[in-house]
Amino acid sequence: MANHSIAHNVYVPYLEKKGILSWLLSTDHKRIGIMYLVSISFFFLVAGVIALLMRLELLTPAADFVQPHTYNVLFTLHGSLMVFFFVVPGLAASFGNFLIPLMIGAPDVAFPKLNLGSYWIYLLGTLIVLLALMKPADTGWTYYTPYSATTDTDVVLITLGVFVLGFSSILTGLNFIVTIHKMRAPGMTWHRLPLFIWASYATAVLQLLATPVVGITLLLLIAERTLGVGFFDPAKGGDPILFQNFFWFYSHPAVYIMIIPAMGVISEIIPVFARKPIFGYKAIAYSSLGIAFISFLVWAHHMFTSGISSLAATIFSFLTFLVAIPTAIKVFNWTATLYKGSIHLHSSMLYALGFIFLFTIGGLTGLFLGALAADIHLHDTYFVVAHMHYVMIGGTVMGFFGALHFWYPKWFGKMFNEMVAKIAWFLVFVGFNVTFFPQFFLGVQGMPRRYATYPAEFESLMSLSTYGSWILGLGVLIMTVNLIAGLFNGEKAPQNPYNSLSLEWQVPSPPPHENFDEIPHVTDWTYGYGKKKEPEA
Amino acid sequence: MERPSVEHSHVHHMDPAVEYSSSKFGMWLFLGTEILLFGGLFAAYAIFRAKYPEMFFEQHKELNREMGAVNTCILIFSSLTMAMGVTAIKRGKQKLTAILLLVTIICGLGFGVVKYFEYGAKFAHHIYPDTSIFFSLYFMMTGLHMLHVFIGLVILAVMLVLTLKGKFTSKYNTPIEVGGLYWHLVDLIWIYLFPLLYLIG
C-alpha cells in the first residue's frame, strides 16, 4: 500500500482555470511560480539580446555600431536586468515557489496572499524600471558613486525599481523560511528534506539578511541625487568608498542568492539520472548554510583597488578563499555521486554536467581574483567578466536551464522534444565557451571591461568571442522554441517520467490545486535510489 | 518500484495553531530586516560621528530636545496602549480593544504633528538635508522612521476597522498581535534615534 501514487478523488489540474485574472489574482504557489518564470524569462531574453548587441559592437576595434554612450547604457541595462530581474529572483522565486510546497508535502506556502503580493511588487519594480528607459542610466549595474550621483541619466528611477524588487525578494524569502519551518509534512524531518529545499532555505536566509542593506544603500543614493545628502560625496565630507562597502555587503551575498538555488537543482538532478543515492547528503546540505555564512565576510574583495588598507585587503583575501571550501565540498560530492552511477544523459542531466564543468572553471578563476596580488593586475579587466559569466551563466543559467528541462513535465504536463533539447544544449555549451574563454586571455593581457572600443591587437580574440555569442544565442533560441512548442504539440507527460523519488513526482502532472489530496506521511529520505534505507543519522 | 513510502492522513489546511506561530515567526523575521535597513543608517552614523566629532557636537545643539522628549514619551505611551490592546482582545473585550487602538493611533498622529513642527522649525532656520552630514543623517533617520510611523498608522487603522466589525475574538487575534509587534519596533527604533541624535553631544 505504501508505495503507489497518491490517489485523487476529484483531480483538477492547477492549470485548469483560464483568463488573465485567474493568473494575476491567484494565490496558488504553482501559478505564482509560473508568472515569475514567464517574467524572468522575458527579462533574460531582453538582456540576452542586449548582450548580443554589445558583442556586435565589439566585433571590430572601432565604435562603428553604437557610440560609447549608448554602449555604456547597454552594459548598464544588461547588467541590471540580468542581475536584479533575472538571476536574483530567478530560480529562487520561480522554481522555489513551484517546488517548495510540493517537495515538503504542503498544500501551499505559509502566506499565499503575501506570496501574490510579492509578485505584484516585482511587477511594480519592473514598471518603474520601464519608466527609467526614457533616459537610461549609464553607470554600470553597480551604480558606483560619485559618478552615479552626478550623471544626468535617470539613475533614480532604475535604483528605485531595484529597491522595490528588493522588497519582493525579502518577502519571498520570508515566506519560504516560514514555510520550510512550519509546513513540512509529518515525517519530513530536516535531514530528510530534498537538497533543493536546503538550498532554498539558505538562499532565503541570505535574501532576508542582505537585501535590506542594499535597500538602504540605494535609498541613500536616491537621497543623494534628490535631496543633496552628501554621504558618498567627498566634496560634502562624505566617502564614496562607503557606498562600495554598503553595496558589496549586500551584493556579494547576493552572488550566492543567485548560485545556491542552482546548486540545489543540480543536487536534485544528478542522483535521479545517476540512479544513486546522493553522496554526502549532510555535507551538501550544510555547505549551503556555510556558503551563506561566509558570503557575509568577503565583500571587500571587490575593493582591493579602491584604496582600502593593505591589512584589510589581506584579511579579506584570506576570508575569500574560505568560500572555496563549502563550494568544493558540493562539487566533490556531486562527482562522487556520479562515480559508478548508471548515468542517463537526459537533457537536464547534460545541463547539470555542464554546470559542474563550467562552474568549476568559474570557481577556480575566482581564486585568482581573490588573491590580492593577482587581483591588482586583473581587477576590472575582461578576466573578471569571464569569471563572473562562468559563474553566472555557467552556474546559475545552466542550473536554470537544467531545472527548466527537468521539471518541465511536472509544471506543464507536457513533454518537449528531447533530441532538439540536446542539440540546443550542445550549442549553448559550445557557444558559451567560445564566447567567454577567450576573455580570460583578454583580461590577462590587460583589456579593461566596459569599453566600446579596443586596441587592434585584441581583434582576433574579441571577434572570436563575438562569434561565440552568436552560437550561444542560437542555442538559447532553439531551446526557447523547443520548450514553447512543447506546450502546444508536446506529448502528455506521465506522472513520474524519470522514476524519481521526491514528493513532487508522486502527484499527477500537472499537479492538482491543493497539491496533495491528502497530506503525505514521509517515512524515508528522498535519495534512496537503489537502496531501501536512509543512511545512519 | 523505488518510491518513498507514503501514508495518508487527513490534514488539508493550516490549523490555527500553526497559522498563529507562522504569522508571529514571519513578523519577527520581517522586523529583523527592518532593523537591518536602519542598520545601514546606524553604520553611517557611527562612521561619520567618528570622522567629524566637532560637527556632531556643535550641530546637535540645534535639535529641539524638548520636542524629541515629548515624542519619546508619546511613543512609549502608545506602545503601552498597544500592548494593553493585545491583552484586551485576547480576553475577548472588543470595545476596550477598539478604544486602546484608537488611543494608539492618536498618539501616532500626535507624534507626526510634533515632528511637523520640528521639521518646520528646521526649514525656517534654513536647515535642510544637504546642510551638513549631521543634518543629512538627522533627516534621513528621522524621515525613514516617520515613514514607518505612517505605515504603522495605516496598519493600526485597518486593525481598528476590523475590530469594530467584530473580526477579532479571544480565539482569533493574530493580526492585532502581529501589528502590535510592528508598532513596538517603530517605538524601539525611535528610542535609539532620540539619544543618538538629540542627547549625545
XYZ file of C-alpha atoms in Angstrom:
738
model
C 0.000 0.000 0.000
C 2.782 2.307 0.934
C 4.270 2.796 -2.491
C 1.714 3.781 -5.022
C 0.925 7.259 -6.260
C -1.409 9.417 -4.254
C -4.969 8.779 -5.306
C -7.270 11.652 -6.111
C -10.997 11.630 -5.828
C -11.543 14.790 -7.854
C -8.428 15.687 -9.786
C -8.443 19.276 -11.052
C -5.074 20.320 -12.520
C -3.932 23.730 -11.343
C -3.757 24.939 -14.958
C -7.496 24.307 -15.429
C -8.848 27.853 -14.953
C -8.385 30.226 -17.882
C -8.203 34.018 -18.221
C -5.534 36.541 -17.305
C -7.161 37.478 -13.976
C -7.253 33.876 -12.836
C -3.472 34.173 -13.005
C -2.874 37.677 -11.698
C -5.148 37.131 -8.688
C -4.159 33.555 -7.985
C -2.658 32.705 -4.606
C -1.662 29.249 -5.839
C 2.098 28.976 -5.394
C 2.377 26.998 -8.640
C 0.730 29.718 -10.700
C 2.813 32.408 -8.995
C 5.886 30.338 -9.814
C 4.860 30.281 -13.468
C 4.227 34.028 -13.520
C 7.729 34.548 -12.154
C 9.076 32.111 -14.717
C 7.461 33.990 -17.584
C 8.612 37.378 -16.260
C 12.198 36.418 -15.555
C 12.488 34.551 -18.853
C 11.314 37.679 -20.636
C 13.986 39.778 -18.951
C 16.562 37.074 -19.578
C 15.835 37.180 -23.296
C 15.810 41.002 -23.423
C 19.094 41.232 -21.518
C 20.481 38.489 -23.736
C 19.633 40.423 -26.880
C 21.329 43.475 -25.372
C 24.398 41.322 -24.768
C 24.375 40.248 -28.422
C 24.254 43.919 -29.443
C 27.234 44.676 -27.223
C 29.198 41.780 -28.680
C 28.297 43.008 -32.153
C 29.810 46.392 -31.336
C 32.940 44.626 -30.111
C 33.367 42.672 -33.351
C 35.697 45.408 -34.606
C 38.039 47.693 -32.634
C 36.297 50.955 -33.597
C 32.964 52.222 -32.234
C 31.162 51.708 -35.544
C 27.895 50.078 -34.480
C 26.967 52.150 -31.398
C 28.597 55.183 -29.824
C 30.360 54.863 -26.461
C 27.496 56.490 -24.538
C 24.987 54.036 -25.996
C 27.385 51.237 -25.173
C 27.513 52.433 -21.558
C 23.723 52.379 -21.455
C 23.688 48.884 -22.959
C 26.027 47.339 -20.412
C 24.188 49.057 -17.585
C 20.864 47.661 -18.780
C 22.347 44.254 -19.495
C 23.850 44.011 -16.010
C 20.877 45.475 -14.158
C 18.312 43.331 -15.950
C 20.327 40.140 -15.715
C 21.271 40.588 -12.075
C 18.233 42.170 -10.474
C 15.459 40.985 -12.778
C 16.653 37.555 -13.767
C 19.219 35.774 -11.635
C 18.342 37.167 -8.197
C 14.614 36.418 -8.331
C 15.177 33.715 -10.996
C 15.445 30.259 -9.603
C 14.502 31.223 -6.077
C 11.166 32.789 -6.934
C 10.067 30.653 -9.875
C 11.263 27.159 -9.003
C 11.246 27.875 -5.278
C 7.608 28.873 -5.402
C 6.602 25.960 -7.529
C 8.606 23.289 -5.769
C 8.964 24.101 -2.083
C 5.390 23.209 -1.011
C 5.304 20.186 -3.331
C 8.640 18.887 -2.106
C 7.886 19.233 1.600
C 4.324 17.946 1.312
C 2.420 21.174 1.971
C -0.748 22.466 0.261
C 0.778 25.923 -0.301
C 3.330 28.339 1.139
C 2.741 29.725 4.612
C 1.398 33.083 3.398
C -0.251 32.648 -0.024
C -1.583 36.223 -0.205
C 1.774 37.672 0.727
C 3.233 35.495 -1.996
C 0.932 37.049 -4.575
C 1.797 40.454 -3.109
C 5.494 39.721 -3.652
C 4.791 39.082 -7.304
C 2.855 42.332 -7.642
C 5.729 44.182 -6.016
C 8.036 42.536 -8.551
C 5.741 43.796 -11.337
C 5.732 47.286 -9.821
C 9.522 47.269 -9.773
C 9.648 46.254 -13.419
C 7.210 49.045 -14.340
C 9.378 51.626 -12.591
C 12.397 50.399 -14.484
C 10.494 50.596 -17.760
C 9.945 54.283 -16.982
C 13.663 54.599 -16.422
C 14.231 53.582 -20.034
C 13.328 57.085 -21.187
C 16.754 58.274 -20.142
C 18.535 55.054 -19.239
C 21.357 55.065 -16.723
C 24.960 54.648 -17.882
C 26.615 53.788 -14.593
C 27.013 50.026 -14.809
C 24.857 47.738 -12.683
C 26.837 48.608 -9.531
C 25.753 52.286 -9.604
C 29.054 53.369 -8.069
C 29.220 56.853 -6.602
C 30.353 59.541 -7.193
C 29.553 59.049 -10.898
C 26.044 57.738 -10.242
C 25.347 60.793 -8.079
C 26.347 63.217 -10.815
C 25.444 61.687 -14.207
C 22.415 63.319 -15.834
C 20.834 59.989 -16.773
C 17.933 58.544 -14.829
C 19.700 56.743 -12.008
C 16.915 57.476 -9.517
C 14.237 55.502 -11.337
C 16.299 52.419 -12.005
C 17.623 52.252 -8.452
C 14.115 52.838 -7.106
C 12.965 49.924 -9.261
C 15.709 47.745 -7.853
C 14.792 48.880 -4.321
C 11.195 47.779 -4.913
C 12.389 44.441 -6.298
C 14.386 44.044 -3.109
C 11.138 44.169 -1.129
C 9.730 41.426 -3.290
C 12.844 39.385 -2.659
C 12.662 39.901 1.116
C 9.008 38.895 1.322
C 9.559 35.812 -0.836
C 12.496 34.747 1.330
C 10.474 35.327 4.487
C 7.620 33.259 3.121
C 9.922 30.381 2.224
C 11.649 30.327 5.616
C 8.343 30.185 7.471
C 7.000 27.580 5.025
C 10.004 25.309 5.459
C 9.893 25.678 9.234
C 6.188 25.247 9.778
C 4.599 23.413 6.871
C 6.644 20.240 6.416
C 4.550 17.100 6.130
C 4.638 14.676 9.059
C 7.851 12.669 8.898
C 9.618 15.228 6.681
C 12.429 15.893 9.140
C 15.191 18.387 8.424
C 17.530 15.567 7.458
C 15.040 14.118 5.004
C 14.469 17.384 3.164
C 15.407 17.390 -0.513
C 18.608 19.319 -1.098
C 16.805 21.858 -3.241
C 14.877 22.782 -0.097
C 18.096 23.177 1.887
C 19.436 25.379 -0.873
C 16.248 27.444 -0.968
C 16.421 27.811 2.779
C 19.985 29.103 2.704
C 19.028 31.433 -0.137
C 16.034 32.757 1.765
C 18.208 33.497 4.790
C 20.556 35.456 2.536
C 17.663 37.316 0.945
C 16.444 38.345 4.362
C 19.793 39.386 5.777
C 21.402 41.042 2.784
C 18.642 42.749 0.829
C 17.706 45.409 3.421
C 21.266 46.674 3.356
C 21.280 47.265 -0.394
C 17.831 48.774 0.073
C 19.145 51.471 2.377
C 22.199 51.926 0.152
C 20.049 52.635 -2.884
C 17.768 54.880 -0.809
C 20.814 56.885 0.249
C 21.922 57.163 -3.361
C 18.451 58.395 -4.287
C 18.593 60.896 -1.388
C 21.997 61.962 -2.642
C 20.566 62.782 -6.037
C 17.254 64.305 -4.926
C 17.903 65.901 -1.519
C 21.582 66.666 -1.858
C 22.565 64.425 1.053
C 26.344 64.009 0.944
C 27.193 60.621 2.493
C 29.041 59.475 -0.614
C 30.229 62.835 -1.910
C 33.777 63.801 -0.902
C 33.019 67.470 -1.640
C 30.454 67.389 1.177
C 32.623 65.391 3.556
C 31.196 62.058 2.520
C 33.014 58.949 1.393
C 32.496 57.153 -1.947
C 34.165 54.046 -0.539
C 31.282 53.862 1.947
C 28.954 53.245 -0.977
C 31.132 50.387 -2.154
C 31.228 48.909 1.346
C 27.457 49.060 1.677
C 26.833 47.919 -1.851
C 29.053 44.851 -1.685
C 27.971 43.969 1.812
C 24.709 43.147 0.068
C 25.794 42.322 -3.391
C 28.415 39.833 -2.514
C 25.985 37.660 -0.535
C 23.596 38.278 -3.441
C 26.028 36.430 -5.664
C 25.152 33.388 -3.573
C 21.440 34.197 -3.717
C 21.997 33.684 -7.424
C 24.039 30.483 -7.293
C 22.834 28.456 -4.279
C 19.393 27.596 -5.757
C 21.148 26.371 -8.911
C 23.343 24.166 -6.721
C 20.148 22.809 -5.184
C 18.813 21.989 -8.643
C 21.997 20.117 -9.541
C 21.750 18.134 -6.301
C 18.262 17.015 -7.385
C 19.060 16.156 -10.985
C 22.287 14.199 -10.505
C 21.074 11.385 -8.209
C 17.979 10.852 -10.376
C 19.964 10.365 -13.591
C 22.886 8.562 -11.955
C 20.444 6.263 -10.126
C 22.499 6.519 -6.978
C 21.860 7.976 -3.528
C 23.406 11.409 -3.309
C 26.870 11.183 -1.809
C 27.403 13.225 1.348
C 23.841 14.456 1.792
C 24.511 16.342 5.012
C 27.734 17.842 3.729
C 25.872 19.281 0.749
C 23.014 20.494 2.914
C 25.172 22.238 5.488
C 27.634 23.578 2.944
C 24.772 25.729 1.584
C 24.485 27.303 5.016
C 28.273 27.530 5.208
C 28.433 29.440 1.945
C 25.651 31.717 3.145
C 27.566 32.493 6.331
C 30.974 33.055 4.759
C 29.470 35.188 1.992
C 28.966 37.985 4.527
C 32.644 38.137 5.390
C 34.157 38.665 1.970
C 32.585 41.778 0.457
C 35.729 43.889 0.423
C 37.441 41.620 -2.114
C 35.625 43.780 -4.655
C 37.541 46.761 -3.356
C 41.198 45.705 -3.342
C 41.999 48.532 -5.745
C 39.650 51.084 -4.147
C 42.061 52.310 -1.537
C 41.301 50.153 1.482
C 44.151 49.427 3.877
C 46.526 46.636 2.927
C 45.812 44.866 6.216
C 42.085 44.850 5.457
C 42.785 43.694 1.908
C 44.947 40.821 3.171
C 42.303 39.698 5.644
C 39.542 39.839 3.049
C 41.737 37.974 0.591
C 42.158 35.174 3.117
C 38.464 35.099 4.018
C 37.581 34.947 0.344
C 39.473 31.705 -0.067
C 37.308 30.169 2.673
C 34.271 30.224 0.363
C 36.054 27.714 -1.830
C 35.751 25.060 0.911
C 31.967 24.578 1.094
C 31.760 25.088 -2.663
C 34.338 22.386 -3.317
C 32.515 20.082 -0.890
C 29.494 20.278 -3.165
C 31.448 19.706 -6.364
C 33.290 16.704 -4.925
C 30.055 15.203 -3.632
C 28.320 15.570 -6.985
C 31.279 13.951 -8.678
C 31.288 11.166 -6.107
C 27.578 10.619 -6.759
C 28.304 10.203 -10.451
C 31.083 7.699 -9.732
C 29.937 4.215 -10.801
C 26.444 5.539 -11.329
C 24.300 4.287 -14.170
C 24.208 7.613 -15.918
C 21.395 8.576 -18.247
C 22.142 11.665 -20.354
C 18.762 13.356 -20.290
C 18.918 16.991 -21.436
C 18.577 18.231 -17.853
C 21.455 15.945 -16.861
C 23.544 17.460 -19.652
C 22.903 20.889 -18.192
C 23.831 19.571 -14.740
C 27.102 18.172 -16.048
C 27.679 21.446 -17.904
C 27.100 23.211 -14.604
C 29.768 21.185 -12.802
C 32.280 21.702 -15.611
C 31.724 25.423 -16.139
C 31.110 26.345 -12.537
C 34.380 24.688 -11.578
C 36.207 26.892 -14.069
C 34.317 29.903 -12.735
C 35.106 28.990 -9.155
C 38.792 28.325 -9.708
C 39.299 31.575 -11.599
C 37.625 33.240 -8.622
C 40.666 32.209 -6.607
C 42.862 34.239 -8.981
C 40.737 37.279 -8.240
C 40.611 36.584 -4.521
C 44.412 36.536 -4.392
C 45.433 40.073 -3.589
C 48.443 40.355 -5.871
C 46.766 38.791 -8.892
C 43.668 40.918 -8.403
C 45.618 44.163 -8.608
C 46.508 43.149 -12.158
C 43.204 41.546 -13.152
C 40.788 43.969 -11.498
C 38.183 45.420 -13.891
C 39.596 43.521 -16.861
C 37.874 41.011 -19.087
C 39.207 38.321 -16.745
C 36.571 39.457 -14.258
C 33.939 39.482 -16.985
C 34.850 35.923 -17.959
C 34.961 34.757 -14.333
C 31.567 36.156 -13.409
C 29.971 34.832 -16.583
C 31.402 31.387 -15.936
C 29.802 31.526 -12.505
C 26.560 33.233 -13.501
C 25.875 31.631 -16.878
C 27.973 28.517 -16.435
C 26.462 28.150 -12.976
C 23.136 29.850 -12.456
C 21.883 29.808 -16.026
C 22.959 26.196 -16.607
C 21.146 25.314 -13.380
C 18.129 27.298 -14.554
C 18.030 25.545 -17.920
C 18.561 22.201 -16.212
C 15.676 22.899 -13.838
C 13.528 24.012 -16.746
C 14.072 20.763 -18.623
C 13.894 18.603 -15.509
C 10.624 19.876 -14.045
C 9.014 20.862 -17.337
C 6.785 17.730 -17.453
C 5.650 18.387 -13.885
C 4.914 22.081 -14.443
C 3.038 21.807 -17.686
C 2.036 18.154 -18.005
C 3.670 18.077 -21.438
C 6.924 16.758 -22.861
C 9.343 18.676 -25.088
C 11.402 17.243 -27.942
C 14.374 15.635 -26.252
C 16.541 15.458 -29.392
C 16.140 19.182 -30.098
C 16.831 19.911 -26.432
C 20.130 18.056 -26.695
C 21.131 19.966 -29.830
C 20.278 23.233 -28.064
C 22.354 22.179 -25.067
C 25.323 21.444 -27.316
C 25.098 24.879 -28.967
C 24.718 26.619 -25.608
C 27.660 24.766 -24.127
C 29.978 25.296 -27.080
C 28.816 28.846 -27.748
C 29.285 29.790 -24.126
C 32.860 28.544 -24.030
C 33.773 30.162 -27.326
C 32.320 33.440 -26.051
C 33.866 33.624 -22.636
C 37.018 31.524 -22.613
C 38.919 33.992 -24.851
C 38.012 36.715 -22.389
C 40.311 35.182 -19.770
C 43.204 35.783 -22.157
C 41.974 39.272 -22.991
C 41.880 40.081 -19.294
C 45.334 38.753 -18.569
C 46.638 40.828 -21.463
C 45.128 43.897 -19.837
C 41.927 44.619 -21.783
C 39.682 46.574 -19.384
C 35.950 45.888 -19.209
C 33.231 48.376 -20.195
C 34.806 49.952 -23.267
C 33.129 50.217 -26.647
C 36.489 50.347 -28.426
C 39.743 48.457 -28.018
C 43.283 48.319 -29.448
C 43.596 46.447 -32.747
C 45.844 43.755 -31.217
C 42.819 42.299 -29.376
C 40.723 41.964 -32.507
C 41.141 38.221 -33.098
C 40.154 37.246 -29.533
C 37.378 39.850 -29.407
C 35.776 38.755 -32.668
C 36.121 35.091 -31.666
C 34.170 35.960 -28.552
C 31.510 37.666 -30.672
C 31.166 34.617 -32.965
C 30.724 32.523 -29.836
C 27.910 34.780 -28.679
C 26.056 34.013 -31.913
C 26.309 30.265 -31.316
C 25.172 30.789 -27.724
C 22.281 32.968 -28.891
C 21.246 30.379 -31.457
C 21.313 27.655 -28.804
C 19.088 29.673 -26.451
C 16.738 30.455 -29.345
C 16.367 26.787 -30.278
C 15.855 25.868 -26.637
C 13.173 28.530 -26.210
C 11.326 27.495 -29.365
C 11.532 23.846 -28.367
C 10.128 24.467 -24.885
C 7.328 26.708 -26.169
C 6.468 24.259 -28.952
C 6.262 21.507 -26.352
C 3.446 23.394 -24.630
C 1.316 23.128 -27.765
C 2.462 19.965 -29.510
C 4.142 18.014 -26.736
C 3.005 14.579 -25.696
C 1.203 14.272 -22.419
C 3.679 13.837 -19.602
C 3.441 10.859 -17.284
C 3.292 11.490 -13.560
C 6.887 10.463 -12.930
C 8.837 10.235 -16.201
C 12.251 9.777 -14.556
C 11.092 7.432 -11.821
C 12.202 9.995 -9.251
C 11.682 9.519 -5.529
C 10.969 13.043 -4.341
C 7.453 14.046 -3.359
C 6.636 16.389 -6.223
C 6.736 13.433 -8.632
C 4.241 11.449 -6.584
C 1.346 13.695 -7.648
C -0.155 13.917 -11.155
C 1.406 16.139 -13.846
C 0.415 18.943 -13.774
C -0.323 18.864 -10.032
C -3.819 19.471 -8.672
C -4.823 22.716 -6.952
C -4.114 21.723 -3.385
C -1.077 19.638 -4.388
C -1.968 16.613 -2.300
C -5.320 15.011 -1.927
C -4.136 14.008 1.500
C -1.036 15.305 3.209
C 1.562 12.538 2.895
C 3.396 10.893 5.761
C 7.048 10.683 4.869
C 8.877 7.614 6.153
C 12.143 7.693 4.223
C 14.637 10.185 2.826
C 14.444 11.364 -0.774
C 17.603 9.877 -2.222
C 17.279 6.156 -1.620
C 17.920 5.222 -5.255
C 18.888 1.575 -5.427
C 18.774 1.391 -1.625
C 15.985 0.830 0.807
C 17.158 2.733 3.853
C 18.405 6.198 4.626
C 21.959 6.362 5.987
C 22.519 6.426 9.723
C 21.998 9.833 11.269
C 9.487 0.125 -7.930
C 11.547 2.523 -5.885
C 9.329 5.133 -4.337
C 9.297 6.687 -0.876
C 6.752 5.148 1.384
C 3.763 7.416 1.614
C 0.954 7.050 4.086
C -2.076 9.244 4.391
C -3.674 11.454 6.978
C -6.454 13.991 6.737
C -4.975 17.450 7.137
C -5.996 19.850 4.401
C -5.159 23.352 5.530
C -3.067 25.095 8.112
C -4.541 24.607 11.537
C -4.965 27.742 13.677
C -2.051 26.956 15.975
C 0.337 26.637 13.031
C -1.057 29.782 11.470
C -0.553 31.717 14.680
C 3.032 30.609 15.157
C 3.790 31.094 11.435
C 2.479 34.645 11.465
C 4.476 35.557 14.538
C 7.601 33.933 13.151
C 7.136 35.723 9.843
C 6.721 39.076 11.569
C 9.827 38.605 13.688
C 11.807 37.826 10.549
C 10.413 40.928 8.890
C 11.300 43.067 11.904
C 14.827 41.711 11.593
C 15.022 43.044 8.057
C 13.711 46.409 9.235
C 16.480 46.615 11.805
C 18.999 45.802 9.067
C 17.506 48.547 6.914
C 18.076 51.058 9.704
C 21.379 49.309 10.383
C 22.832 50.921 7.273
C 21.981 54.339 8.684
C 23.317 53.475 12.109
C 26.554 52.351 10.472
C 26.751 55.632 8.565
C 26.098 57.476 11.840
C 28.953 55.642 13.571
C 31.363 56.292 10.711
C 30.640 59.997 10.329
C 30.480 60.614 14.037
C 33.973 59.175 14.364
C 35.105 61.281 11.417
C 33.568 64.612 12.456
C 33.125 64.677 16.263
C 33.090 68.506 16.421
C 30.412 68.810 13.778
C 28.185 66.365 15.635
C 28.766 68.209 18.906
C 28.074 71.670 17.506
C 25.110 70.818 15.329
C 23.202 68.525 17.647
C 22.525 71.601 19.777
C 20.266 72.852 17.002
C 17.853 69.985 17.609
C 14.911 70.591 19.899
C 15.378 68.271 22.870
C 12.016 69.147 24.414
C 10.100 68.173 21.321
C 12.152 64.995 20.997
C 11.492 64.131 24.625
C 7.761 64.753 24.239
C 7.703 62.485 21.208
C 9.621 59.796 23.078
C 7.022 59.869 25.843
C 4.196 59.777 23.313
C 5.601 56.734 21.540
C 6.396 54.825 24.720
C 2.872 55.522 25.959
C 1.447 54.338 22.643
C 3.415 51.097 22.934
C 1.781 50.629 26.329
C -1.725 51.150 24.956
C -0.896 48.832 22.056
C 0.225 46.091 24.426
C -2.917 46.606 26.508
C -4.970 46.332 23.333
C -3.423 42.954 22.523
C -4.156 41.732 26.037
C -7.708 43.052 25.813
C -8.535 41.248 22.566
C -7.084 38.034 23.954
C -9.664 38.332 26.697
C -12.332 38.957 24.072
C -13.015 42.578 25.051
C -13.635 44.058 21.611
C -14.809 47.504 22.716
C -11.870 48.063 25.012
C -9.532 46.906 22.254
C -11.045 49.399 19.822
C -10.595 52.233 22.343
C -6.988 51.261 23.028
C -6.226 51.021 19.312
C -7.773 54.465 18.839
C -5.589 55.909 21.605
C -2.537 54.340 19.979
C -3.479 55.893 16.642
C -3.994 59.313 18.236
C -0.540 59.033 19.830
C 0.961 58.172 16.456
C -0.742 61.173 14.870
C 0.457 63.344 17.746
C 3.994 62.164 17.082
C 3.586 63.232 13.472
C 2.290 66.668 14.453
C 5.249 67.318 16.756
C 7.590 66.148 14.012
C 5.869 68.501 11.579
C 6.588 71.500 13.795
C 10.136 70.274 14.370
C 10.865 69.949 10.653
C 9.142 73.297 10.034
C 11.425 74.995 12.566
C 14.478 73.477 10.901
C 13.397 74.699 7.484
C 12.705 78.141 8.945
C 16.311 78.219 10.138
C 17.410 77.201 6.631
C 18.489 73.778 7.767
C 17.916 71.182 5.063
C 19.086 67.617 4.369
C 22.018 68.972 2.339
C 23.176 71.404 5.043
C 25.736 69.033 6.525
C 26.428 65.361 7.061
C 24.896 65.618 10.529
C 21.642 67.051 9.266
C 21.666 64.594 6.356
C 21.720 61.846 8.951
C 19.113 63.590 11.071
C 16.663 63.958 8.193
C 17.307 60.519 6.732
C 16.997 58.692 10.055
C 14.002 60.554 11.398
C 12.417 60.687 7.943
C 12.668 56.953 7.395
C 11.357 56.449 10.910
C 8.458 58.817 10.223
C 7.641 56.767 7.124
C 7.450 53.694 9.355
C 5.157 55.552 11.741
C 2.818 56.277 8.823
C 2.832 52.636 7.716
C 2.177 51.646 11.313
C -0.761 54.058 11.468
C -2.274 52.507 8.337
C -1.920 49.035 9.859
C -3.484 50.219 13.130
C -6.359 51.884 11.285
C -7.130 48.659 9.438
C -6.990 46.765 12.746
C -9.370 49.279 14.286
C -11.906 48.912 11.484
C -11.708 45.120 11.609
C -12.067 45.179 15.387
C -15.168 47.349 15.117
C -16.548 44.875 12.583
C -16.045 42.144 15.162
C -13.470 40.183 13.157
C -11.276 39.527 16.167
C -12.118 37.413 19.180
C -10.303 35.866 22.084
C -9.683 32.870 19.780
C -8.548 34.703 16.669
C -6.462 37.849 17.096
C -3.188 37.109 15.292
C -3.269 40.255 13.102
C -3.559 42.556 16.124
C -0.720 40.843 17.896
C 1.469 40.903 14.784
C 0.563 44.535 14.026
C 1.403 45.325 17.642
C 4.861 43.801 17.200
C 5.413 46.151 14.283
C 4.331 49.154 16.337
C 6.716 48.191 19.127
C 9.559 48.115 16.591
C 8.689 51.629 15.441
C 8.851 52.697 19.072
C 12.085 50.818 19.672
C 13.884 52.423 16.750
C 12.888 55.863 17.978
C 14.243 55.034 21.414
C 17.643 54.616 19.752
C 17.302 57.640 17.489
C 16.419 60.061 20.270
C 19.611 59.800 22.340
C 21.888 59.355 19.316
C 20.672 62.483 17.589
C 19.309 64.742 20.327
C 21.121 63.930 23.530
C 24.683 62.747 22.939
C 26.927 65.746 22.469
